[in-house]
Amino acid sequence: MQTIKQLQADLQAGRTTSEKLVEQCLAAIESYRKAGGAAYLHVDADAALQAARASDAARRAGNVPSPIAGLPVSIKDLFDVRGQVTSAGSRALASSAPAADDAVAVARLRTAGAVLLGRTNMSEFAFSGLGLNPHYGTPRAPHDESRVAGGSTSGGAVSVAKGMAVATLGTDTGGSIRIPAAFCGLTGFKPTSRRVSLQGGVPLSRTLDSAGPLANSVDCCAILDRILSGETLDTRPASLKGLRLYVTRDFVFDGVDAAVAAAFESAVSRLSAHGAQIVPFEFPELHQLPTINGGGGFTAAEAWHWHRQLLADKGQEYDQRVAMRIRRGEKQSAADYITVFDERARLMAVAADRLRDADAWLMPTVAVPPPRVDDLGTDEAFFATNALVLRNTSVINFLDGCGVSLPTGQPGIGLAVCGLRDADARILQVAGAIEPALN
């Protein structure tokens, strides 16, 4: 799929229309569905075509409200879309009343002229990095359909990778944008959590949740971030020469797959050859994270607060692996919860000191390639694999940071370009510098 800027140039030059782009996406969706694909839960074809025709008419009249005007996008089934049911990938919410209003992020996309194609599949309640969904089917990795697409924004990632949308709106609590971006060969951006409103969505963790885009380039993500956040950042690509790119081989490299390690080393070598400075550093305190979050951390505590009544009423309708993880929050005390905040502040201070001279922190987005669906049949395999898949990305959420996952050129393997809180502009600049070196 082309980038947003390329598609806008085609629209402006009359080489295509919004209606044609939407029709192409709808045809791809229909073909994919007939083949048994599970990326979309709901497609609003009539409304999308109507919006596309209105966009084309507005363009002819000289009204182009943003760079995404007329472009088809998909929405994770976690966000309210006016007139649609927000099920969050769960049977437990399937009979809920349709949303009266758009979520703030959805409203911003609609105001910017995006054409909303439909709602995409996801890990139930966004509580897994693998993307399995026992209710509505599991989206598969585009390069190998025996493997997971990554979660929790699984369907959204597949919708972009398979040409069924130009971009998608996702969320990221522990890696749910960056993991599927890596597994599906896309670019995904997790902003600092405060920057994009989550009002009008189903929460997982009020402390860790972030909303952001998955798309085909860093520039596409920057364009979408500007719309979603309402902030205009300087995201022009930096010069790669002289950038200080920090690399730690403790914790985020524990148990790393050989193919992932090779792709990472190849990427780092290319960046060094282009003049970037690769700076080793140590961050052994990260090994404390499994203990800090041993009781479920912020996510279990805050998910239990939101779900406790729904679990009491409709617990049998949940994916029981999700329900098990949410119920861990019931066992946390107020003291346990406050301790996690204290530990977070301590590690954030350590990170700020260690990375004070860094332009970005590099790591493999995920320690392993996309796991095979058939290898996740037992609870033991599922939970162990899920923890490993989430490990690297969740570090950045815990530190209240931001990050981009870039495709390395090796199927299913991403390079994470990470920064601390409010370093979003710099991380997009650095990711924009790294992107052509990887291609």
GROMACS .gro file of C-alpha atoms in nm, residues 117-423:
model
  307
  117LEU     CA    1  -1.428   0.156   0.686
  118GLY     CA    2  -1.518  -0.052   0.989
  119ARG     CA    3  -1.419  -0.208   1.320
  120THR     CA    4  -1.124  -0.443   1.348
  121ASN     CA    5  -1.073  -0.756   1.554
  122MET     CA    6  -0.851  -0.763   1.861
  123SER     CA    7  -0.746  -0.960   2.166
  124GLU     CA    8  -1.047  -0.952   2.395
  125PHE     CA    9  -1.043  -0.631   2.601
  126ALA     CA   10  -0.691  -0.565   2.463
  127PHE     CA   11  -0.544  -0.799   2.726
  128SER     CA   12  -0.287  -0.997   2.525
  129GLY     CA   13   0.009  -0.932   2.299
  130LEU     CA   14  -0.065  -1.231   2.076
  131GLY     CA   15  -0.393  -1.135   1.911
  132LEU     CA   16  -0.584  -1.459   1.968
  133ASN     CA   17  -0.962  -1.423   1.985
  134PRO     CA   18  -1.168  -1.736   2.061
  135HIS     CA   19  -1.497  -1.557   1.987
  136TYR     CA   20  -1.445  -1.400   1.646
  137GLY     CA   21  -1.140  -1.579   1.507
  138THR     CA   22  -0.769  -1.498   1.516
  139PRO     CA   23  -0.612  -1.271   1.251
  140ARG     CA   24  -0.294  -1.428   1.113
  141ALA     CA   25   0.044  -1.284   1.016
  142PRO     CA   26   0.038  -1.175   0.649
  143HIS     CA   27   0.366  -1.348   0.564
  144ASP     CA   28   0.277  -1.680   0.729
  145GLU     CA   29  -0.081  -1.759   0.822
  146SER     CA   30   0.022  -2.031   1.060
  147ARG     CA   31   0.146  -1.752   1.291
  148VAL     CA   32  -0.024  -1.486   1.501
  149ALA     CA   33  -0.051  -1.127   1.381
  150GLY     CA   34   0.028  -0.991   1.729
  151GLY     CA   35  -0.199  -0.810   1.965
  152SER     CA   36  -0.391  -0.660   2.080
  153THR     CA   37  -0.443  -0.451   1.761
  154SER     CA   38  -0.433  -0.768   1.553
  155GLY     CA   39  -0.710  -0.703   1.303
  156GLY     CA   40  -0.607  -0.343   1.252
  157ALA     CA   41  -0.252  -0.443   1.162
  158VAL     CA   42  -0.371  -0.706   0.917
  159SER     CA   43  -0.616  -0.460   0.761
  160VAL     CA   44  -0.326  -0.231   0.667
  161ALA     CA   45  -0.080  -0.505   0.573
  162LYS     CA   46  -0.334  -0.669   0.341
  163GLY     CA   47  -0.439  -0.346   0.169
  164MET     CA   48  -0.779  -0.334   0.341
  165ALA     CA   49  -0.710   0.013   0.488
  166VAL     CA   50  -0.448   0.285   0.448
  167ALA     CA   51  -0.396   0.307   0.825
  168THR     CA   52  -0.558   0.196   1.147
  169LEU     CA   53  -0.630   0.343   1.489
  170GLY     CA   54  -0.498   0.122   1.769
  171THR     CA   55  -0.416   0.126   2.137
  172ASP     CA   56  -0.103   0.026   2.327
  173THR     CA   57  -0.096  -0.065   2.698
  174GLY     CA   58   0.204  -0.297   2.689
  175GLY     CA   59   0.288  -0.314   2.319
  176SER     CA   60  -0.045  -0.352   2.139
  177ILE     CA   61   0.051  -0.117   1.854
  178ARG     CA   62   0.419  -0.204   1.823
  179ILE     CA   63   0.392  -0.584   1.848
  180PRO     CA   64   0.143  -0.626   1.559
  181ALA     CA   65   0.338  -0.365   1.361
  182ALA     CA   66   0.649  -0.582   1.397
  183PHE     CA   67   0.471  -0.909   1.325
  184CYS     CA   68   0.291  -0.764   1.019
  185GLY     CA   69   0.576  -0.563   0.862
  186LEU     CA   70   0.431  -0.220   0.941
  187THR     CA   71   0.532   0.098   1.121
  188GLY     CA   72   0.357   0.154   1.454
  189PHE     CA   73   0.381   0.453   1.686
  190LYS     CA   74   0.299   0.452   2.057
  191PRO     CA   75   0.290   0.815   2.176
  192THR     CA   76   0.340   0.932   2.532
  193SER     CA   77   0.014   0.822   2.690
  194ARG     CA   78  -0.117   1.169   2.783
  195ARG     CA   79  -0.102   1.298   2.426
  196VAL     CA   80  -0.401   1.127   2.261
  197SER     CA   81  -0.741   1.122   2.428
  198LEU     CA   82  -0.885   0.782   2.517
  199GLN     CA   83  -1.227   0.924   2.600
  200GLY     CA   84  -1.495   0.712   2.437
  201GLY     CA   85  -1.304   0.387   2.445
  202VAL     CA   86  -1.301   0.076   2.663
  203PRO     CA   87  -1.004   0.111   2.900
  204LEU     CA   88  -0.758  -0.157   3.001
  205SER     CA   89  -0.523   0.043   3.223
  206ARG     CA   90  -0.590   0.411   3.285
  207THR     CA   91  -0.222   0.450   3.379
  208LEU     CA   92  -0.065   0.275   3.080
  209ASP     CA   93  -0.313   0.302   2.789
  210SER     CA   94  -0.206   0.496   2.480
  211ALA     CA   95  -0.374   0.545   2.143
  212GLY     CA   96  -0.189   0.575   1.816
  213PRO     CA   97  -0.153   0.467   1.453
  214LEU     CA   98  -0.024   0.172   1.254
  215ALA     CA   99   0.059   0.262   0.896
  216ASN     CA  100   0.312   0.219   0.616
  217SER     CA  101   0.579   0.471   0.712
  218VAL     CA  102   0.708   0.696   0.989
  219ASP     CA  103   0.572   0.998   0.803
  220CYS     CA  104   0.227   0.835   0.785
  221CYS     CA  105   0.236   0.784   1.162
  222ALA     CA  106   0.349   1.143   1.219
  223ILE     CA  107   0.064   1.276   1.005
  224LEU     CA  108  -0.189   1.068   1.196
  225ASP     CA  109  -0.038   1.160   1.532
  226ARG     CA  110  -0.080   1.529   1.448
  227ILE     CA  111  -0.451   1.469   1.387
  228LEU     CA  112  -0.508   1.237   1.682
  229SER     CA  113  -0.321   1.448   1.936
  230GLY     CA  114  -0.404   1.794   1.804
  231GLU     CA  115  -0.036   1.881   1.852
  232THR     CA  116   0.194   1.995   1.574
  233LEU     CA  117   0.538   1.850   1.638
  234ASP     CA  118   0.852   1.897   1.431
  235THR     CA  119   0.885   1.541   1.299
  236ARG     CA  120   1.116   1.607   1.004
  237PRO     CA  121   1.372   1.324   0.979
  238ALA     CA  122   1.699   1.393   1.155
  239SER     CA  123   2.039   1.337   0.997
  240LEU     CA  124   2.151   0.986   1.082
  241LYS     CA  125   2.515   1.085   1.102
  242GLY     CA  126   2.616   1.155   1.461
  243LEU     CA  127   2.294   1.031   1.623
  244ARG     CA  128   2.359   0.869   1.960
  245LEU     CA  129   2.165   0.543   1.960
  246TYR     CA  130   2.179   0.360   2.293
  247VAL     CA  131   2.170  -0.020   2.316
  248THR     CA  132   2.145  -0.233   2.630
  249ARG     CA  133   2.184  -0.609   2.607
  250ASP     CA  134   2.047  -0.689   2.952
  251PHE     CA  135   1.682  -0.785   3.008
  252VAL     CA  136   1.552  -0.692   2.661
  253PHE     CA  137   1.795  -0.947   2.512
  254ASP     CA  138   1.726  -1.228   2.759
  255GLY     CA  139   1.609  -1.532   2.564
  256VAL     CA  140   1.610  -1.346   2.233
  257ASP     CA  141   1.554  -1.564   1.927
  258ALA     CA  142   1.856  -1.611   1.699
  259ALA     CA  143   1.675  -1.468   1.395
  260VAL     CA  144   1.567  -1.161   1.593
  261ALA     CA  145   1.921  -1.109   1.723
  262ALA     CA  146   2.064  -1.138   1.372
  263ALA     CA  147   1.813  -0.887   1.232
  264PHE     CA  148   1.890  -0.645   1.515
  265GLU     CA  149   2.267  -0.672   1.470
  266SER     CA  150   2.229  -0.624   1.095
  267ALA     CA  151   2.020  -0.311   1.149
  268VAL     CA  152   2.266  -0.169   1.402
  269SER     CA  153   2.556  -0.237   1.165
  270ARG     CA  154   2.381  -0.051   0.884
  271LEU     CA  155   2.310   0.245   1.109
  272SER     CA  156   2.672   0.255   1.222
  273ALA     CA  157   2.787   0.244   0.860
  274HIS     CA  158   2.568   0.550   0.796
  275GLY     CA  159   2.745   0.742   1.070
  276ALA     CA  160   2.527   0.682   1.374
  277GLN     CA  161   2.699   0.628   1.707
  278ILE     CA  162   2.597   0.303   1.873
  279VAL     CA  163   2.639   0.356   2.248
  280PRO     CA  164   2.628   0.050   2.478
  281PHE     CA  165   2.478   0.105   2.824
  282GLU     CA  166   2.357  -0.105   3.112
  283PHE     CA  167   2.012  -0.108   3.268
  284PRO     CA  168   2.016  -0.406   3.506
  285GLU     CA  169   1.733  -0.256   3.714
  286LEU     CA  170   1.493  -0.369   3.441
  287HIS     CA  171   1.533  -0.721   3.575
  288GLN     CA  172   1.325  -0.601   3.870
  289LEU     CA  173   1.016  -0.549   3.653
  290PRO     CA  174   0.879  -0.905   3.680
  291THR     CA  175   0.887  -0.873   4.058
  292ILE     CA  176   0.741  -0.520   4.059
  293ASN     CA  177   0.453  -0.639   3.839
  294GLY     CA  178   0.430  -0.982   3.999
  295GLY     CA  179   0.078  -0.924   4.126
  296GLY     CA  180  -0.046  -0.805   3.788
  297GLY     CA  181   0.073  -0.445   3.815
  298PHE     CA  182  -0.130  -0.148   3.701
  299THR     CA  183  -0.310  -0.344   3.431
  300ALA     CA  184  -0.467  -0.611   3.650
  301ALA     CA  185  -0.563  -0.365   3.924
  302GLU     CA  186  -0.719  -0.111   3.691
  303ALA     CA  187  -0.883  -0.372   3.467
  304TRP     CA  188  -1.040  -0.533   3.775
  305HIS     CA  189  -1.188  -0.196   3.875
  306TRP     CA  190  -1.358  -0.162   3.534
  307HIS     CA  191  -1.456  -0.528   3.485
  308ARG     CA  192  -1.559  -0.648   3.829
  309GLN     CA  193  -1.933  -0.605   3.778
  310LEU     CA  194  -1.928  -0.727   3.418
  311LEU     CA  195  -1.733  -1.035   3.527
  312ALA     CA  196  -1.990  -1.100   3.796
  313ASP     CA  197  -2.273  -1.073   3.544
  314LYS     CA  198  -2.119  -1.225   3.231
  315GLY     CA  199  -1.793  -1.389   3.333
  316GLN     CA  200  -1.882  -1.706   3.144
  317GLU     CA  201  -1.881  -1.506   2.818
  318TYR     CA  202  -1.520  -1.392   2.857
  319ASP     CA  203  -1.214  -1.553   2.707
  320GLN     CA  204  -1.118  -1.734   3.028
  321ARG     CA  205  -0.748  -1.657   2.978
  322VAL     CA  206  -0.837  -1.288   2.983
  323ALA     CA  207  -1.068  -1.329   3.282
  324MET     CA  208  -0.792  -1.505   3.476
  325ARG     CA  209  -0.553  -1.215   3.424
  326ILE     CA  210  -0.812  -0.952   3.516
  327ARG     CA  211  -0.907  -1.135   3.836
  328ARG     CA  212  -0.548  -1.105   3.959
  329GLY     CA  213  -0.635  -0.741   4.028
  330GLU     CA  214  -0.887  -0.845   4.295
  331LYS     CA  215  -0.601  -0.976   4.508
  332GLN     CA  216  -0.400  -0.653   4.505
  333SER     CA  217  -0.417  -0.427   4.808
  334ALA     CA  218  -0.409  -0.048   4.798
  335ALA     CA  219  -0.056  -0.071   4.936
  336ASP     CA  220   0.048  -0.304   4.652
  337TYR     CA  221  -0.096  -0.063   4.395
  338ILE     CA  222   0.077   0.242   4.546
  339THR     CA  223   0.405   0.050   4.562
  340VAL     CA  224   0.394  -0.004   4.186
  341PHE     CA  225   0.361   0.374   4.138
  342ASP     CA  226   0.661   0.430   4.363
  343GLU     CA  227   0.868   0.172   4.178
  344ARG     CA  228   0.768   0.326   3.847
  345ALA     CA  229   0.887   0.670   3.959
  346ARG     CA  230   1.217   0.521   4.075
  347LEU     CA  231   1.284   0.343   3.744
  348MET     CA  232   1.178   0.647   3.543
  349ALA     CA  233   1.442   0.850   3.730
  350VAL     CA  234   1.705   0.584   3.657
  351ALA     CA  235   1.608   0.581   3.288
  352ALA     CA  236   1.625   0.961   3.266
  353ASP     CA  237   1.978   0.952   3.405
  354ARG     CA  238   2.105   0.665   3.189
  355LEU     CA  239   1.953   0.802   2.868
  356ARG     CA  240   2.014   1.173   2.924
  357ASP     CA  241   2.251   1.199   2.625
  358ALA     CA  242   2.067   0.955   2.397
  359ASP     CA  243   1.880   1.048   2.082
  360ALA     CA  244   1.698   0.714   2.106
  361TRP     CA  245   1.713   0.373   2.270
  362LEU     CA  246   1.715   0.078   2.030
  363MET     CA  247   1.599  -0.277   2.101
  364PRO     CA  248   1.422  -0.561   1.921
  365THR     CA  249   1.052  -0.477   1.923
  366VAL     CA  250   0.978  -0.837   2.022
  367ALA     CA  251   1.227  -1.098   2.141
  368VAL     CA  252   1.083  -1.369   1.914
  369PRO     CA  253   0.928  -1.392   1.566
  370PRO     CA  254   0.550  -1.436   1.549
  371PRO     CA  255   0.461  -1.758   1.735
  372ARG     CA  256   0.266  -2.033   1.563
  373VAL     CA  257  -0.100  -2.045   1.661
  374ASP     CA  258  -0.083  -2.422   1.708
  375ASP     CA  259   0.194  -2.380   1.966
  376LEU     CA  260  -0.034  -2.177   2.195
  377GLY     CA  261  -0.293  -2.442   2.274
  378THR     CA  262  -0.214  -2.490   2.642
  379ASP     CA  263  -0.249  -2.222   2.908
  380GLU     CA  264   0.115  -2.276   3.007
  381ALA     CA  265   0.240  -2.213   2.653
  382PHE     CA  266   0.006  -1.920   2.601
  383PHE     CA  267   0.097  -1.732   2.918
  384ALA     CA  268   0.472  -1.792   2.885
  385THR     CA  269   0.475  -1.682   2.522
  386ASN     CA  270   0.251  -1.384   2.587
  387ALA     CA  271   0.484  -1.263   2.863
  388LEU     CA  272   0.790  -1.292   2.638
  389VAL     CA  273   0.619  -1.118   2.346
  390LEU     CA  274   0.512  -0.826   2.568
  391ARG     CA  275   0.837  -0.798   2.763
  392ASN     CA  276   1.034  -0.544   2.558
  393THR     CA  277   0.750  -0.318   2.456
  394SER     CA  278   0.600  -0.308   2.805
  395VAL     CA  279   0.924  -0.158   2.940
  396ILE     CA  280   0.842   0.162   2.751
  397ASN     CA  281   0.484   0.173   2.880
  398PHE     CA  282   0.605   0.125   3.236
  399LEU     CA  283   0.851   0.414   3.191
  400ASP     CA  284   0.572   0.632   3.041
  401GLY     CA  285   0.772   0.658   2.720
  402CYS     CA  286   0.707   0.658   2.349
  403GLY     CA  287   0.829   0.439   2.068
  404VAL     CA  288   0.818   0.346   1.702
  405SER     CA  289   0.846  -0.006   1.564
  406LEU     CA  290   1.006  -0.018   1.220
  407PRO     CA  291   1.015  -0.319   0.986
  408THR     CA  292   1.366  -0.460   0.958
  409GLY     CA  293   1.311  -0.626   0.622
  410GLN     CA  294   1.300  -0.966   0.791
  411PRO     CA  295   0.939  -1.094   0.804
  412GLY     CA  296   0.779  -1.055   1.144
  413ILE     CA  297   1.076  -0.880   1.306
  414GLY     CA  298   1.076  -0.514   1.410
  415LEU     CA  299   1.329  -0.261   1.535
  416ALA     CA  300   1.208  -0.050   1.826
  417VAL     CA  301   1.315   0.316   1.840
  418CYS     CA  302   1.230   0.428   2.192
  419GLY     CA  303   1.231   0.740   2.406
  420LEU     CA  304   1.113   0.861   2.742
  421ARG     CA  305   0.808   1.071   2.829
  422ASP     CA  306   0.735   1.357   2.587
  423ALA     CA  307   1.027   1.269   2.358
   0.00000   0.00000   0.00000
